[in-house]
Short mmCIF file of C-alpha atoms in Angstrom, two decimals:
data_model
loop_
_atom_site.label_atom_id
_atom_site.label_comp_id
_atom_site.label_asym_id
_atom_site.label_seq_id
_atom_site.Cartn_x
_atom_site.Cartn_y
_atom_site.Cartn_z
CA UNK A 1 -23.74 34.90 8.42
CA UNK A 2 -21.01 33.36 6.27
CA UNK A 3 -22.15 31.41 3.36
CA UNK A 4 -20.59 30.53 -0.10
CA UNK A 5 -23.15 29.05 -2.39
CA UNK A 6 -23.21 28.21 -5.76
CA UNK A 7 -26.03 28.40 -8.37
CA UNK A 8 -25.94 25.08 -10.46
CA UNK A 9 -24.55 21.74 -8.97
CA UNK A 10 -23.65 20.52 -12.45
CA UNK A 11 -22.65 21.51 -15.66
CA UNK A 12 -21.94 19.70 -18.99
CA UNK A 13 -20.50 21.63 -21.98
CA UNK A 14 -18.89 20.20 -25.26
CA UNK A 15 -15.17 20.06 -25.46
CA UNK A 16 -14.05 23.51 -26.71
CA UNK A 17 -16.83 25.59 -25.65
CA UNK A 18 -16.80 28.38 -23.19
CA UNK A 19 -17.99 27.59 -19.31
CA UNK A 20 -19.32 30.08 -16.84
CA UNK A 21 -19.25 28.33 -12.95
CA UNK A 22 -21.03 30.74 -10.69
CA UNK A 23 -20.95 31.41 -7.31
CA UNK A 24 -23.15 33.94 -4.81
CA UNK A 25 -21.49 34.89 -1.52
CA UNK A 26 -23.46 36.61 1.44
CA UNK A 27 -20.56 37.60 3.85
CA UNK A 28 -20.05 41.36 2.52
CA UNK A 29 -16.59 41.79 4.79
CA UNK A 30 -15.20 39.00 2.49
CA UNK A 31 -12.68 40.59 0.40
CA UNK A 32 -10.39 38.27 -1.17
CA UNK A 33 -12.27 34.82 -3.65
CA UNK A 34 -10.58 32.19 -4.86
CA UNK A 35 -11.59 29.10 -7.22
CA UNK A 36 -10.32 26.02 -6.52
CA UNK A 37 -10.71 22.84 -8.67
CA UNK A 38 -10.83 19.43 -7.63
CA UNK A 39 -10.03 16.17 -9.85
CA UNK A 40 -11.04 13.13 -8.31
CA UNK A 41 -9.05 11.49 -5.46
CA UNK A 42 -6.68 14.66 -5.34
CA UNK A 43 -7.17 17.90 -3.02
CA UNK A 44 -8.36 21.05 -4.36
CA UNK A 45 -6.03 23.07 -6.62
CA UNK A 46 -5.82 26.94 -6.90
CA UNK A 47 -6.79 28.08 -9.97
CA UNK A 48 -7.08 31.63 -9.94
CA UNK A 49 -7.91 34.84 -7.03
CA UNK A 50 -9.23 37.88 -7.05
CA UNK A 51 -9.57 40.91 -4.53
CA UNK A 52 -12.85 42.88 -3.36
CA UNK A 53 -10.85 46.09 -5.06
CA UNK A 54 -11.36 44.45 -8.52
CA UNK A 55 -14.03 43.34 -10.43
CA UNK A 56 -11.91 40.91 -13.04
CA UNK A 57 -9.03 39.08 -13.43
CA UNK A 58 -7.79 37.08 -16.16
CA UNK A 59 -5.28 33.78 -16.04
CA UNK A 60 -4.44 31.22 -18.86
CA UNK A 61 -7.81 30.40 -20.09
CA UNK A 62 -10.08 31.13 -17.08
CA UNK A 63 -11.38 34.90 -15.54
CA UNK A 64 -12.74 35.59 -12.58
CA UNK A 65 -15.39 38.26 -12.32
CA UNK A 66 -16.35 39.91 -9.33
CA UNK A 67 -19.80 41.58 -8.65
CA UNK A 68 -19.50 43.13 -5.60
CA UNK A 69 -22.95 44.67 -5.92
CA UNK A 70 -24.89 41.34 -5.77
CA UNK A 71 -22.54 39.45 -3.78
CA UNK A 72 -21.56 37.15 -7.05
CA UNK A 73 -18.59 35.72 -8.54
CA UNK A 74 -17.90 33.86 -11.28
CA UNK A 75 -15.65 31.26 -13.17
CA UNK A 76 -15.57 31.50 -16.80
CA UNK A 77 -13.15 28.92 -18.60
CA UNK A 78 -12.17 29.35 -22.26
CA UNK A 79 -11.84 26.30 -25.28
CA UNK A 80 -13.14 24.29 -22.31
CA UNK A 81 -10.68 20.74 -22.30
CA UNK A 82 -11.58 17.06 -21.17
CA UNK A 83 -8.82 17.89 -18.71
CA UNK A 84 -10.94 20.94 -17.00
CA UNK A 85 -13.46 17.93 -15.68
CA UNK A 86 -13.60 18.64 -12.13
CA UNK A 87 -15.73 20.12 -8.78
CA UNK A 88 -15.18 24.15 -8.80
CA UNK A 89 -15.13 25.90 -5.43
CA UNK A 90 -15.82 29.50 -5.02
CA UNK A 91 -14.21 30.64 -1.69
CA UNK A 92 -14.02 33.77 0.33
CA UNK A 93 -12.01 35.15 2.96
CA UNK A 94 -12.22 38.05 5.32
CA UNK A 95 -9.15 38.96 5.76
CA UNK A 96 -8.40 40.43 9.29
CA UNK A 97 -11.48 38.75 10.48
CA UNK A 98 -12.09 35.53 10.68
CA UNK A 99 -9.08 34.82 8.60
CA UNK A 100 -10.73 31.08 7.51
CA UNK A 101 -11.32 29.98 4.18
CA UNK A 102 -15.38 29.97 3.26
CA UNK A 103 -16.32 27.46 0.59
CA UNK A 104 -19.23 26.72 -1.60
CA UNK A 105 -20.71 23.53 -2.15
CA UNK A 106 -19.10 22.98 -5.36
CA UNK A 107 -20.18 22.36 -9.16
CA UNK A 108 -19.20 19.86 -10.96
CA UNK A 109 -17.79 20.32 -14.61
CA UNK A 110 -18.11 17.50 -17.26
CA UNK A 111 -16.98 18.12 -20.62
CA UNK A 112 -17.78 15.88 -23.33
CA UNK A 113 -16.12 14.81 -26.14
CA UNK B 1 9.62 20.18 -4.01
CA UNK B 2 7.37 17.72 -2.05
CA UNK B 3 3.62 18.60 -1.56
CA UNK B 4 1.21 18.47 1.48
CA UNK B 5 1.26 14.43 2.31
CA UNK B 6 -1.44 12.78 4.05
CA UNK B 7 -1.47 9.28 5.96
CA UNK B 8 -3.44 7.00 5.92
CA UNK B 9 -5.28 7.55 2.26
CA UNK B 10 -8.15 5.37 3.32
CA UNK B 11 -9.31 4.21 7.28
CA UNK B 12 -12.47 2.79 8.55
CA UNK B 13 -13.36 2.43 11.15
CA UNK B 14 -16.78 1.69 13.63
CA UNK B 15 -18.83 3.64 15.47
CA UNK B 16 -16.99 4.80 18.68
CA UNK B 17 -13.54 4.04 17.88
CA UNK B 18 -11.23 7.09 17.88
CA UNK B 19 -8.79 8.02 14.51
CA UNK B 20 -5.74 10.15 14.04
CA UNK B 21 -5.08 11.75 11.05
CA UNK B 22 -1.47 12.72 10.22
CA UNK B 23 -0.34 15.78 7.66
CA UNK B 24 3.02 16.46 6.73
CA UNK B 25 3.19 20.34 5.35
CA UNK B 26 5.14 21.60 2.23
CA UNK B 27 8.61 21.94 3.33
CA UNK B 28 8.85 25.47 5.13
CA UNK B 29 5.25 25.97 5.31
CA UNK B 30 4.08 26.60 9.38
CA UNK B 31 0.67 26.88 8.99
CA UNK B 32 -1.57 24.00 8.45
CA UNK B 33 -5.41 23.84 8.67
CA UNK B 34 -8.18 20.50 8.30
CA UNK B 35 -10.56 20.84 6.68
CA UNK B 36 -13.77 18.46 6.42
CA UNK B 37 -15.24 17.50 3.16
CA UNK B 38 -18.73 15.24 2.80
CA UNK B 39 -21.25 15.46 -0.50
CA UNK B 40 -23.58 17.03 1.97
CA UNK B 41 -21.92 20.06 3.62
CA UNK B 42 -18.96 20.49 0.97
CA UNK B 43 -15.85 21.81 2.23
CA UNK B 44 -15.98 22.85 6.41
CA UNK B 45 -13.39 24.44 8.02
CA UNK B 46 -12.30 22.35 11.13
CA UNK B 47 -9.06 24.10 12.49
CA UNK B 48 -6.03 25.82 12.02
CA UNK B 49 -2.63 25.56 13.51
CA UNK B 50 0.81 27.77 13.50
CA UNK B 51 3.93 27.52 15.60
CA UNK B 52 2.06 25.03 17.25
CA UNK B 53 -0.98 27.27 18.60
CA UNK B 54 -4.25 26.89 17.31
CA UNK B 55 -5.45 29.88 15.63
CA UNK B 56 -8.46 28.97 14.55
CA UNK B 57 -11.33 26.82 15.31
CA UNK B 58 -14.76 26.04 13.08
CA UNK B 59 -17.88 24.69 14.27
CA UNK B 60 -17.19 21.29 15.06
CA UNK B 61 -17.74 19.22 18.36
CA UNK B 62 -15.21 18.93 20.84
CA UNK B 63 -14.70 15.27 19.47
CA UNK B 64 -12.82 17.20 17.26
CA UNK B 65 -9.35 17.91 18.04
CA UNK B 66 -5.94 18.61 17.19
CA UNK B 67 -2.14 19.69 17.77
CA UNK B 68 1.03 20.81 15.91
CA UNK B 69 4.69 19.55 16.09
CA UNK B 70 7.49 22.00 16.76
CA UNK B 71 8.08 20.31 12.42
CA UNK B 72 5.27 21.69 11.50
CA UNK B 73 3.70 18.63 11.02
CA UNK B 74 -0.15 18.12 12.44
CA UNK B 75 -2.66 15.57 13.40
CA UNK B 76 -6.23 15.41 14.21
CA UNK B 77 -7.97 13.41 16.20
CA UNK B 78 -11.82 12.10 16.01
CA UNK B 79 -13.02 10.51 19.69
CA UNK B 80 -15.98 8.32 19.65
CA UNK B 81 -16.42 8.34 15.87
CA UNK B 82 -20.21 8.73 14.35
CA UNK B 83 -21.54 7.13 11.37
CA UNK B 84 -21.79 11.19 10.36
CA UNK B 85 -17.63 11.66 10.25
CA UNK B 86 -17.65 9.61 7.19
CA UNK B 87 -15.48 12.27 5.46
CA UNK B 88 -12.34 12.93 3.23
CA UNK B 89 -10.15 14.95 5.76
CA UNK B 90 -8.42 17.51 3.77
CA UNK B 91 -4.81 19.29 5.21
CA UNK B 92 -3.52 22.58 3.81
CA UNK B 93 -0.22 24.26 4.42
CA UNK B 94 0.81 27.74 4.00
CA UNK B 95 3.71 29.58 4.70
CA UNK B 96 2.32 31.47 7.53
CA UNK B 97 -1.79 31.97 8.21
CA UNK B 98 -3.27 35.23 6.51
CA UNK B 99 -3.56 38.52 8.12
CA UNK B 100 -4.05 41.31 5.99
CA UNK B 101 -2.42 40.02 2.44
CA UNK B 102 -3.93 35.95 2.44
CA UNK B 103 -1.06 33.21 1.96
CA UNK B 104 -1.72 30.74 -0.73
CA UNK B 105 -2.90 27.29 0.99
CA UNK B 106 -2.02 24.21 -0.84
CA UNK B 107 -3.53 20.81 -0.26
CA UNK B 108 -3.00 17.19 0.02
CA UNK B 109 -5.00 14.27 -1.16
CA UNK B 110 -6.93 13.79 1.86
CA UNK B 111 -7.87 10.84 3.98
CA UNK B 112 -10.62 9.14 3.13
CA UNK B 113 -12.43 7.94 6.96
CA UNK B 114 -15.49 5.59 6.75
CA UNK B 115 -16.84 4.64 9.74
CA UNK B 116 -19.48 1.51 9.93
#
């Protein structure tokens, strides 16, 4: 069936280290992710995409990697900031099926001082 | 340009009393879809609207329901409210829904429902 899950629920890193936010999927028709991020008391923000015909993409600071083998997908922000605090969703999408958004639970992101 | 609004923020409300939420869509954008959020169950799809037709519908009682203006703008309604539909109610807008390329949805703040 369609699930989005995510390995860890939490993560704490030290400001200006590297984070890796993972994220296993189990709906192999999916073929478009996207990681959202969510501050608190605001609605989640799109961060960054990728398609089923790739297996990375890069953006300012974060790359998604795609492992379409074992269904897993990953978030990996550079010189982590204070300001990247947040919940990160993984979500999936099969496009000319369902056509609705599939999200994971969510990890949350602390980064200390 | 404006983003997605949402009204009211915050509600609460008690056990059996009904709710409408209202969402106001980026400018332009036709397709809007709710979405539930709760610590428990994350993010759930709950339905999604364009030109006024529903196009979509998650797993979610019949309690449940919504509708479209001929602005774009939506609401959702929760009959006989549950302790369980303590949620923030998220709304996202997109230009049109995805087919085969996906349009980028963009969210609001959400409404925050309690219900005692």
């Amino acid at each position: 069936g369609e699930s989005v899950g995510l390995h860890l629920p939490t993560l704490s890193v030290q400001e200006g280290d590297n984070s890796i936010i993972n994220c296993a999927y189990s709906n192999s028709a999916s073929d478009y992710f996207i990681w959202y991020k969510q501050e608190s008391g605001k609605g989640p923000q799109f961060i960054i995409d990728i398609r089923s015909n790739m297996d990375k993409r890069q953006g300012q600071r974060v790359t998604v990697l795609l492992n379409k083998t074992v269904k897993h997908l990953s978030l990996q922000i550079a010189a982590t900031q204070p300001g990247d605090s947040a919940v990160y969703f993984c979500a999936e999408i099969a496009q000319g099926g369902s056509e609705k958004l599939v999200f994971g639970k969510g990890t949350k992101l602390t980064v200390n001082p | 340009k404006a983003g997605v609004t949402q009204t009211p923020r915050y509600l609460i409300k008690t056990r059996g009393q009904q709710v409408t939420l209202s969402c106001s869509p980026i400018s332009g954008h036709r397709s809007v879809s709710w979405y539930q959020q709760t610590p428990g169950q994350g993010l759930q799809f709950l339905f999604e609207y364009f030109s006024e037709t529903q196009r979509n519908k998650g797993n979610f009682p019949g309690r449940f329901s919504g509708r479209q203006f001929s602005n774009s703008r939506s609401e959702m309604n929760v009959s006989t409210l549950e302790l369980g539909d303590s949620a923030l109610y998220l709304c996202a807008s997109s230009l049109a829904p995805s087919g085969t390329t996906y349009n980028e949805q963009f969210f609001g703040p959400g409404t925050r429902l309690t219900v005692l």
